[in-house]
Tab-separated table of C-alpha atoms in Angstrom:
chain	number	residue	atom	x	y	z
A	193	MET	CA	17.751	-4.410	11.056
A	194	LEU	CA	19.441	-1.984	9.284
A	195	GLN	CA	21.809	-0.181	10.924
A	196	ASN	CA	22.242	3.768	11.307
A	197	THR	CA	25.053	5.274	9.160
A	198	GLY	CA	24.924	9.008	10.033
A	199	SER	CA	23.810	9.253	5.461
A	200	LEU	CA	21.109	11.453	7.092
A	201	ALA	CA	22.798	14.000	9.682
A	202	GLY	CA	21.787	17.366	8.929
A	203	ARG	CA	19.484	16.356	6.017
A	204	THR	CA	15.812	18.073	5.943
A	205	LEU	CA	13.188	14.942	5.441
A	206	PHE	CA	10.178	16.652	4.504
A	207	VAL	CA	7.147	13.616	5.925
A	208	THR	CA	3.247	13.603	5.176
A	209	GLY	CA	1.342	11.949	7.891
A	210	ALA	CA	4.464	11.452	9.518
A	211	SER	CA	1.911	11.250	13.441
A	212	ARG	CA	2.366	7.874	13.465
A	213	GLY	CA	2.514	4.480	11.232
A	214	ILE	CA	5.433	4.278	8.270
A	215	GLY	CA	5.574	7.998	8.075
A	216	ARG	CA	6.080	8.041	11.776
A	217	ALA	CA	8.367	5.001	11.502
A	218	ILE	CA	10.797	6.544	8.765
A	219	ALA	CA	10.748	9.446	9.955
A	220	LEU	CA	12.194	7.950	13.260
A	221	LYS	CA	14.265	6.031	11.112
A	222	ALA	CA	15.771	9.713	9.692
A	223	ALA	CA	16.282	11.032	13.321
A	224	ARG	CA	18.757	8.104	14.614
A	225	ASP	CA	21.078	10.000	11.957
A	226	GLY	CA	21.001	13.295	13.812
A	227	ALA	CA	17.832	14.799	10.798
A	228	ASN	CA	15.178	17.136	10.839
A	229	VAL	CA	12.184	16.473	10.427
A	230	VAL	CA	8.927	18.281	9.171
A	231	VAL	CA	6.145	16.281	10.684
A	232	ALA	CA	3.067	17.660	8.501
A	233	ALA	CA	-0.046	15.937	9.411
A	234	LYS	CA	-3.440	16.756	10.328
A	235	THR	CA	-3.751	15.264	14.025
A	236	ALA	CA	-2.442	18.628	16.689
A	237	GLU	CA	-4.902	16.601	19.508
A	238	ALA	CA	-5.395	13.641	20.775
A	239	HIS	CA	-7.906	11.159	18.818
A	240	PRO	CA	-10.232	9.386	20.898
A	241	LYS	CA	-8.618	5.896	18.495
A	242	LEU	CA	-5.308	6.514	17.217
A	243	PRO	CA	-2.095	6.984	18.893
A	244	GLY	CA	-0.509	9.933	18.286
A	245	THR	CA	-0.272	13.490	17.342
A	246	ILE	CA	2.601	16.240	14.655
A	247	TYR	CA	3.430	16.812	19.081
A	248	THR	CA	4.061	13.704	20.199
A	249	ALA	CA	5.963	12.473	16.608
A	250	ALA	CA	8.148	15.907	16.974
A	251	LYS	CA	9.483	15.105	20.655
A	252	ASP	CA	9.456	11.383	19.932
A	253	ILE	CA	11.608	12.661	16.384
A	254	GLU	CA	13.944	14.910	19.055
A	255	ASP	CA	14.333	11.938	22.164
A	256	ALA	CA	16.178	9.275	18.652
A	257	GLY	CA	18.642	12.843	18.456
A	258	GLY	CA	16.919	14.406	15.316
A	259	LYS	CA	15.420	17.943	14.928
A	260	ALA	CA	11.552	18.045	14.189
A	261	LEU	CA	9.266	20.701	13.321
A	262	ALA	CA	5.399	20.110	14.459
A	263	CYS	CA	3.017	21.410	11.081
A	264	VAL	CA	-0.868	21.049	10.601
A	265	VAL	CA	-1.381	19.443	6.852
A	266	ASP	CA	-3.947	18.934	5.325
A	267	VAL	CA	-2.642	17.904	2.792
A	268	ARG	CA	-6.018	18.663	0.957
A	269	ASP	CA	-5.227	22.929	1.383
A	270	GLU	CA	-2.354	24.179	-0.677
A	271	GLN	CA	-2.209	27.181	1.815
A	272	GLN	CA	-1.069	25.142	4.525
A	273	ILE	CA	1.172	23.046	2.378
A	274	ARG	CA	2.470	25.909	1.225
A	275	ALA	CA	3.256	27.560	5.094
A	276	ALA	CA	4.592	24.167	6.139
A	277	VAL	CA	6.997	24.366	3.507
A	278	GLU	CA	8.355	28.121	4.308
A	279	GLN	CA	8.712	26.982	7.353
A	280	ALA	CA	10.688	24.164	6.838
A	281	VAL	CA	13.134	26.274	4.151
A	282	GLU	CA	13.051	29.018	7.216
A	283	LYS	CA	13.978	26.578	9.984
A	284	PHE	CA	16.334	24.322	8.407
A	285	GLY	CA	17.047	26.065	5.585
A	286	GLY	CA	16.277	23.672	2.875
A	287	ILE	CA	14.331	20.210	1.970
A	288	ASP	CA	16.283	17.115	0.547
A	289	ILE	CA	13.747	14.058	0.800
A	290	LEU	CA	10.020	14.263	0.591
A	291	VAL	CA	8.339	11.568	1.674
A	292	ASN	CA	4.568	11.383	0.798
A	293	ASN	CA	3.570	8.827	3.129
A	294	ALA	CA	-0.046	11.379	3.584
A	295	SER	CA	-3.210	8.214	2.707
A	296	ALA	CA	-7.027	7.150	2.548
A	297	ILE	CA	-8.283	4.780	2.030
A	298	ASN	CA	-12.330	3.217	1.764
A	299	LEU	CA	-12.391	-0.865	0.074
A	300	THR	CA	-15.696	-0.762	-1.006
A	301	GLY	CA	-17.022	-1.630	-4.810
A	302	THR	CA	-18.912	1.285	-7.017
A	303	LEU	CA	-22.028	1.887	-5.685
A	304	GLY	CA	-21.251	1.768	-2.267
A	305	THR	CA	-18.340	4.242	-2.521
A	306	SER	CA	-19.949	7.821	-1.521
A	307	MET	CA	-18.838	10.454	-3.777
A	308	LYS	CA	-17.583	12.445	-0.350
A	309	LYS	CA	-15.702	9.290	-0.043
A	310	VAL	CA	-13.720	8.992	-3.723
A	311	ASP	CA	-13.179	12.732	-3.621
A	312	LEU	CA	-11.353	12.398	0.244
A	313	MET	CA	-9.031	9.521	-1.756
A	314	MET	CA	-7.998	11.613	-5.214
A	315	GLY	CA	-7.763	14.841	-3.172
A	316	VAL	CA	-5.600	13.193	0.004
A	317	ASN	CA	-3.946	10.210	-2.610
A	318	LEU	CA	-3.205	11.808	-5.628
A	319	ARG	CA	-3.442	15.359	-5.212
A	320	GLY	CA	-2.150	15.222	-2.243
A	321	THR	CA	1.211	13.472	-3.505
A	322	TYR	CA	0.911	15.594	-6.299
A	323	LEU	CA	0.601	19.045	-4.584
A	324	THR	CA	3.078	18.183	-1.919
A	325	SER	CA	5.592	17.707	-4.700
A	326	LYS	CA	5.254	20.384	-7.079
A	327	LEU	CA	5.667	22.939	-4.058
A	328	CYS	CA	9.090	20.792	-1.904
A	329	ILE	CA	10.486	21.220	-5.837
A	330	PRO	CA	11.934	24.057	-5.984
A	331	HIS	CA	13.976	23.131	-3.240
A	332	LEU	CA	14.779	19.619	-3.694
A	333	LEU	CA	16.283	21.328	-6.501
A	334	LYS	CA	18.519	23.024	-4.596
A	335	SER	CA	20.135	20.051	-2.721
A	336	SER	CA	23.014	17.755	-3.388
A	337	ASN	CA	20.936	14.741	-2.829
A	338	PRO	CA	17.680	14.709	-3.471
A	339	HIS	CA	14.579	12.124	-3.533
A	340	ILE	CA	11.053	12.155	-4.078
A	341	LEU	CA	9.797	8.857	-2.175
A	342	ASN	CA	6.498	7.811	-2.559
A	343	LEU	CA	4.575	4.831	-0.495
A	344	SER	CA	1.858	3.357	-3.317
A	345	PRO	CA	2.103	0.430	-5.646
A	346	PRO	CA	3.768	-0.801	-9.062
A	347	LEU	CA	1.613	-0.135	-11.247
A	348	ASN	CA	-0.419	-3.872	-11.689
A	349	LEU	CA	-2.884	-3.509	-14.084
A	350	ASN	CA	-4.256	-7.121	-12.909
A	351	PRO	CA	-8.215	-6.123	-13.525
A	352	ILE	CA	-8.481	-7.693	-10.296
A	353	TRP	CA	-6.757	-5.364	-8.247
A	354	PHE	CA	-10.126	-3.165	-9.305
A	355	LYS	CA	-12.504	-4.733	-9.397
A	356	ASN	CA	-13.605	-4.019	-5.735
A	357	HIS	CA	-11.841	-0.868	-5.275
A	358	THR	CA	-11.607	0.923	-7.687
A	359	ALA	CA	-11.972	4.543	-6.030
A	360	TYR	CA	-8.810	3.332	-3.444
A	361	THR	CA	-6.952	1.691	-6.593
A	362	MET	CA	-7.367	4.845	-8.725
A	363	ALA	CA	-6.728	7.070	-5.697
A	364	LYS	CA	-3.700	4.704	-5.429
A	365	TYR	CA	-2.282	4.666	-8.787
A	366	GLY	CA	-2.346	8.212	-8.706
A	367	MET	CA	0.099	8.358	-6.333
A	368	SER	CA	2.235	5.639	-8.489
A	369	MET	CA	1.854	8.150	-11.680
A	370	CYS	CA	3.894	10.880	-10.071
A	371	VAL	CA	5.985	8.615	-9.488
A	372	LEU	CA	6.693	7.564	-12.972
A	373	GLY	CA	5.959	10.879	-14.678
A	374	MET	CA	7.911	13.185	-12.932
A	375	ALA	CA	11.101	10.569	-12.201
A	376	GLU	CA	11.295	11.387	-16.019
A	377	GLU	CA	11.108	15.551	-15.945
A	378	PHE	CA	12.945	15.235	-13.060
A	379	ARG	CA	15.470	12.659	-14.142
A	380	GLY	CA	18.773	13.134	-13.547
A	381	GLN	CA	18.616	15.845	-10.657
A	382	ILE	CA	16.116	14.381	-8.428
A	383	SER	CA	15.478	10.768	-8.079
A	384	VAL	CA	11.989	9.641	-7.321
A	385	ASN	CA	11.213	6.616	-6.833
A	386	ALA	CA	7.729	4.036	-4.908
A	387	LEU	CA	7.710	2.443	-2.652
A	388	TRP	CA	5.729	-0.653	-1.527
A	389	PRO	CA	5.476	-2.589	1.010
A	390	LYS	CA	4.995	-7.224	0.049
A	391	THR	CA	3.055	-7.661	3.295
A	392	ALA	CA	0.540	-6.665	5.231
A	393	ILE	CA	1.633	-4.136	7.894
A	394	GLN	CA	0.679	-3.757	11.325
A	395	THR	CA	-1.359	0.193	11.761
A	396	ALA	CA	-3.722	1.948	12.545
A	397	ALA	CA	-5.627	1.379	9.685
A	398	MET	CA	-4.243	-2.195	9.043
A	399	ASP	CA	-6.305	-2.740	12.750
A	400	MET	CA	-9.440	-0.773	12.223
A	401	LEU	CA	-9.382	-2.665	8.286
A	402	GLY	CA	-8.392	-6.501	9.829
A	403	GLY	CA	-10.241	-6.510	13.274
A	404	ALA	CA	-8.602	-8.774	15.964
A	405	GLY	CA	-5.878	-10.717	15.749
A	406	ILE	CA	-4.620	-9.006	12.394
A	407	GLU	CA	-1.334	-8.189	13.348
A	408	ARG	CA	0.127	-11.665	14.802
A	409	GLN	CA	-0.353	-11.828	10.543
A	410	CYS	CA	1.826	-8.208	9.505
A	411	ARG	CA	5.426	-7.474	9.166
A	412	LYS	CA	5.962	-4.020	11.783
A	413	ALA	CA	5.304	-0.121	9.909
A	414	ASP	CA	10.200	-1.022	11.149
A	415	ILE	CA	10.552	-1.953	7.196
A	416	MET	CA	9.062	0.301	5.375
A	417	ALA	CA	11.858	2.547	7.558
A	418	ASP	CA	14.685	0.121	6.810
A	419	ALA	CA	13.645	-0.142	3.051
A	420	ALA	CA	12.974	4.090	3.047
A	421	TYR	CA	16.628	4.951	4.966
A	422	ALA	CA	18.833	1.810	2.150
A	423	VAL	CA	17.493	4.159	-0.649
A	424	PHE	CA	17.575	8.013	0.876
A	425	SER	CA	20.650	6.558	1.278
A	426	ARG	CA	21.636	6.111	-2.288
A	427	PRO	CA	23.053	8.866	-4.399
A	428	LEU	CA	21.727	10.378	-7.160
A	429	ALA	CA	24.347	10.632	-9.613
A	430	GLY	CA	25.395	7.240	-8.377
A	431	PRO	CA	26.616	3.673	-10.446
A	432	LYS	CA	23.058	2.333	-10.976
A	433	ASN	CA	20.181	4.008	-12.201
A	434	THR	CA	18.349	5.970	-8.782
A	435	THR	CA	15.065	7.461	-10.449
A	436	GLY	CA	11.752	5.447	-11.559
A	437	HIS	CA	11.428	3.297	-9.412
A	438	PHE	CA	8.321	0.521	-7.763
A	439	LEU	CA	10.513	-0.629	-4.439
A	440	ILE	CA	9.424	-3.474	-3.115
A	441	ASP	CA	10.755	-3.054	0.601
A	442	GLU	CA	11.998	-6.786	0.841
A	443	ASP	CA	13.780	-6.643	-2.490
A	444	VAL	CA	14.966	-3.822	-1.019
A	445	LEU	CA	16.432	-4.763	2.384
A	446	ARG	CA	17.679	-7.945	-0.052
A	447	GLU	CA	20.154	-5.633	-1.573
A	448	ALA	CA	21.412	-4.345	1.112
A	449	GLY	CA	22.333	-6.957	2.630
A	450	ILE	CA	19.245	-7.599	4.927
A	451	ASN	CA	17.916	-11.628	4.291
A	452	ASP	CA	15.818	-12.110	7.625
A	453	MET	CA	13.082	-11.138	7.291
A	454	GLU	CA	11.649	-12.846	10.312
A	455	ILE	CA	12.676	-10.190	12.658
A	456	TYR	CA	10.375	-7.450	11.167
A	457	ALA	CA	7.452	-9.867	11.374
A	458	VAL	CA	5.410	-8.350	14.568
A	459	GLU	CA	4.477	-12.369	15.687
A	460	PRO	CA	7.849	-14.489	14.182
A	461	GLY	CA	7.046	-17.798	12.411
A	462	HIS	CA	4.317	-17.559	11.977
A	463	PRO	CA	2.211	-17.237	8.351
A	464	LEU	CA	2.098	-13.211	7.179
A	465	LEU	CA	-1.014	-11.426	4.521
A	466	PRO	CA	0.418	-10.530	1.253
A	467	ASP	CA	-0.265	-6.504	0.797
A	468	PHE	CA	-2.731	-5.242	-2.622
A	469	PHE	CA	-1.335	-4.981	-5.942
A	470	LEU	CA	1.237	-7.836	-5.675
A	471	ASP	CA	0.257	-10.800	-7.109
A	472	VAL	CA	0.307	-14.170	-6.107
A	473	GLU	CA	3.792	-15.733	-5.148
A	474	SER	CA	5.209	-18.706	-3.656
A	475	ASP	CA	6.856	-17.611	-0.785
A	476	ALA	CA	3.730	-14.087	-0.433
A	477	THR	CA	3.023	-15.302	3.100
A	478	SER	CA	6.508	-16.689	4.999
A	479	SER	CA	8.412	-14.236	6.913
A	480	ALA	CA	11.738	-16.925	6.881
A	481	PRO	CA	14.198	-16.141	3.573
A	482	PRO	CA	13.990	-18.536	0.418
A	483	SER	CA	15.338	-22.066	1.464
A	484	SER	CA	18.565	-22.109	-0.820
A	485	THR	CA	18.288	-26.036	-0.636
A	486	SER	CA	14.952	-25.175	-2.979
A	487	ALA	CA	15.978	-22.274	-5.212
A	488	GLY	CA	14.383	-23.342	-8.370
A	489	THR	CA	12.744	-25.973	-7.748
A	490	ALA	CA	9.573	-24.736	-6.115
A	491	THR	CA	6.081	-25.688	-6.631
A	492	CYS	CA	3.231	-23.904	-6.411
A	493	ASP	CA	0.648	-25.081	-3.578
A	494	PRO	CA	-2.964	-24.890	-4.877
A	495	ILE	CA	-4.359	-24.186	-1.419
A	496	GLU	CA	-1.770	-21.482	-1.345
A	497	GLU	CA	-2.502	-20.195	-4.876
A	498	THR	CA	-6.461	-19.955	-4.144
A	499	PHE	CA	-5.932	-18.060	-1.167
A	500	GLY	CA	-4.416	-15.962	-3.307
A	501	LEU	CA	-7.252	-15.521	-5.536
A	502	ILE	CA	-9.435	-15.700	-2.333
A	503	ARG	CA	-7.894	-12.450	-1.389
A	504	THR	CA	-8.648	-10.767	-4.251
A	505	VAL	CA	-12.373	-10.767	-3.813
A	506	LEU	CA	-12.316	-9.977	-0.163
A	507	SER	CA	-13.635	-6.851	-0.033
A	508	GLN	CA	-16.443	-4.482	3.004
A	509	ASP	CA	-18.875	-4.810	0.198
A	510	LEU	CA	-18.718	-8.901	1.004
A	511	VAL	CA	-18.147	-8.650	3.936
A	512	GLN	CA	-21.068	-6.428	5.041
A	513	SER	CA	-23.068	-9.385	3.233
A	514	THR	CA	-22.065	-12.213	5.231
A	515	LYS	CA	-21.035	-11.895	8.437
A	516	GLY	CA	-18.843	-15.219	9.082
A	517	VAL	CA	-16.018	-16.459	9.656
A	518	TYR	CA	-14.849	-19.317	8.017
A	519	GLN	CA	-12.161	-22.086	8.572
A	520	PHE	CA	-11.322	-25.022	6.093
A	521	ASP	CA	-9.993	-28.397	8.059
A	522	LEU	CA	-8.381	-29.721	4.218
A	523	SER	CA	-6.940	-33.583	4.905
A	524	GLY	CA	-5.317	-35.086	1.521
A	525	GLU	CA	-2.297	-34.526	-0.588
A	526	HIS	CA	-2.149	-30.579	1.082
A	527	PRO	CA	-2.922	-30.638	5.142
A	528	GLY	CA	-3.661	-28.097	7.174
A	529	SER	CA	-6.045	-25.139	8.746
A	530	TRP	CA	-6.742	-22.163	6.654
A	531	PHE	CA	-9.521	-19.373	7.095
A	532	VAL	CA	-11.789	-17.109	5.998
A	533	ASP	CA	-12.264	-13.689	7.596
A	534	LEU	CA	-15.615	-12.014	6.448
A	535	LYS	CA	-16.820	-10.712	9.823
A	536	GLN	CA	-14.675	-7.984	10.204
A	537	GLY	CA	-13.157	-4.767	8.595
A	538	ALA	CA	-12.986	-5.711	4.389
A	539	GLY	CA	-11.515	-9.109	4.913
A	540	LEU	CA	-9.792	-11.335	5.934
A	541	ALA	CA	-8.073	-14.295	4.059
A	542	GLY	CA	-4.661	-16.883	5.069
A	543	PRO	CA	-3.195	-20.094	6.720
A	544	GLY	CA	-4.183	-20.763	10.113
A	545	LEU	CA	-6.209	-20.983	12.312
A	546	PRO	CA	-9.038	-17.607	12.727
A	547	PRO	CA	-8.020	-14.473	14.328
A	548	ILE	CA	-11.544	-15.205	15.931
A	549	PRO	CA	-14.086	-18.108	16.743
A	550	PRO	CA	-14.891	-19.724	13.338
A	551	ASP	CA	-19.399	-19.486	13.118
A	552	VAL	CA	-18.937	-22.450	9.983
A	553	VAL	CA	-15.369	-24.919	9.928
A	554	MET	CA	-15.835	-27.082	6.902
A	555	SER	CA	-13.903	-30.430	6.651
A	556	MET	CA	-12.647	-32.049	3.515
A	557	ASP	CA	-9.907	-33.440	1.352
A	558	SER	CA	-7.217	-30.380	0.033
A	559	SER	CA	-8.431	-31.754	-4.129
A	560	LEU	CA	-12.264	-31.043	-2.939
A	561	PHE	CA	-11.218	-27.674	-1.794
A	562	SER	CA	-9.902	-26.392	-5.454
A	563	ARG	CA	-12.416	-27.652	-6.637
A	564	MET	CA	-15.479	-25.990	-4.973
A	565	PHE	CA	-13.009	-23.328	-5.932
A	566	ARG	CA	-13.310	-23.686	-9.715
A	567	GLY	CA	-16.450	-23.751	-9.619
A	568	GLU	CA	-16.384	-27.618	-10.811
A	569	VAL	CA	-18.607	-28.741	-6.768
A	570	LYS	CA	-20.929	-26.753	-5.405
A	571	PRO	CA	-20.009	-26.833	-1.350
A	572	THR	CA	-23.994	-28.337	-1.050
A	573	MET	CA	-23.998	-31.440	-3.446
A	574	ALA	CA	-20.296	-32.297	-1.313
A	575	PHE	CA	-22.030	-31.821	1.763
A	576	MET	CA	-25.142	-33.915	0.537
A	577	THR	CA	-23.146	-36.598	-0.704
A	578	GLY	CA	-21.435	-36.870	2.583
A	579	LYS	CA	-17.691	-35.546	0.817
A	580	LEU	CA	-17.714	-31.833	2.954
A	581	ARG	CA	-18.729	-31.632	6.661
A	582	ILE	CA	-19.884	-29.520	7.534
A	583	LYS	CA	-19.430	-27.651	11.806
A	584	GLY	CA	-21.579	-24.519	12.658
A	585	ASP	CA	-23.607	-22.075	10.956
A	586	MET	CA	-25.160	-24.347	7.231
A	587	THR	CA	-26.976	-20.191	5.781
A	588	LEU	CA	-23.112	-19.290	6.124
A	589	ALA	CA	-21.786	-22.149	4.179
A	590	LEU	CA	-24.526	-21.579	1.963
A	591	LYS	CA	-23.187	-17.880	1.388
A	592	LEU	CA	-20.237	-18.898	0.825
A	593	GLU	CA	-21.234	-19.790	-2.315
A	594	LYS	CA	-21.161	-16.035	-3.431
A	595	MET	CA	-17.714	-15.999	-2.874
A	596	MET	CA	-17.045	-18.862	-4.848
A	597	ALA	CA	-19.289	-16.602	-7.908
A	598	ALA	CA	-16.818	-13.664	-8.037
A	599	MET	CA	-13.347	-15.946	-7.937
A	600	PRO	CA	-11.394	-15.360	-10.938
A	601	LYS	CA	-12.006	-18.854	-12.306
A	602	SER	CA	-9.958	-18.193	-15.051
A	603	LYS	CA	-6.832	-18.642	-13.260
A	604	LEU	CA	-7.101	-21.062	-10.628
């Protein structure tokens, strides 16, 4: 992991959503340098399902060597943010770094998303990020090396990242657009960047969305904390352009000299789930560093490519209409087991066995699998001709055709 160097000693971080997850991990990493951290989050009392409060996070920060200020903050509330900023300046003398981490997520389609949920996501993700930045910037401008870091994705306009959760994508991209605009507005004065994970990160939100067993396919929040630390250590007036970037955690760490990403895996060696908004790459589900012997000669695995596209159509709506777990045992040129979980959260898909027992096991040649998902062969026809063997709930096997119909065929 990235070693602490003391570069954040005495500096003040204002971190939204810092009571748990990635926000807390970033706060603790800074605390080990002796930084001051403002824990700006909503949770003042223990939640029955979610771990941590602003007070437990503050204690952990102080135990790690930092100083903490716990503030009850709903980023939709201007007065609460303003009060927290004023308290931070009064206690620590200023603000050097703002981390816009607070976020709300709801992965449903247009007809299935209530306006209450839309307002929540827009209010927390877009408006909350803009407002918190606006109130912190006057103080950041007084810092010798100020940073704003939004935990938001690159602005990928591929329609597959909109079609199943348009409201969430708009709200999350709003955070990224703040980076685009503020980086240029305050160029030379404040470094403004976005940071996004290449793979799924184990957090309470991921556990709820993904269901049982999802943590095995995730990395720990430490990878985002280390990447954020590396970003904060970059000087504003250094030799490189340090603002206006949409950074990926793994890329930042490789640049910092960390090449072994296995150390961040919850279960080392287990295939990993790519995160949202990043188009499929051939090594997207591997936690190991790229092989030097295969550099420049890697070939695209059609099964992995297909599953990459399957992940883009997963949604809570599809889960609700299917309620089944599929296991695919493939033979032939690309042998192996893969799964699609349409029973938990917003759905999962990837290599290996499913996290819970499958309802349907489908055995076939890997070439038939690819043809099925290209729409060239229907599962029912493949079954009737004996090329597809199905064990389990036949009605769920037929429901699989609904997911196939939603696949972006032009890219298969």
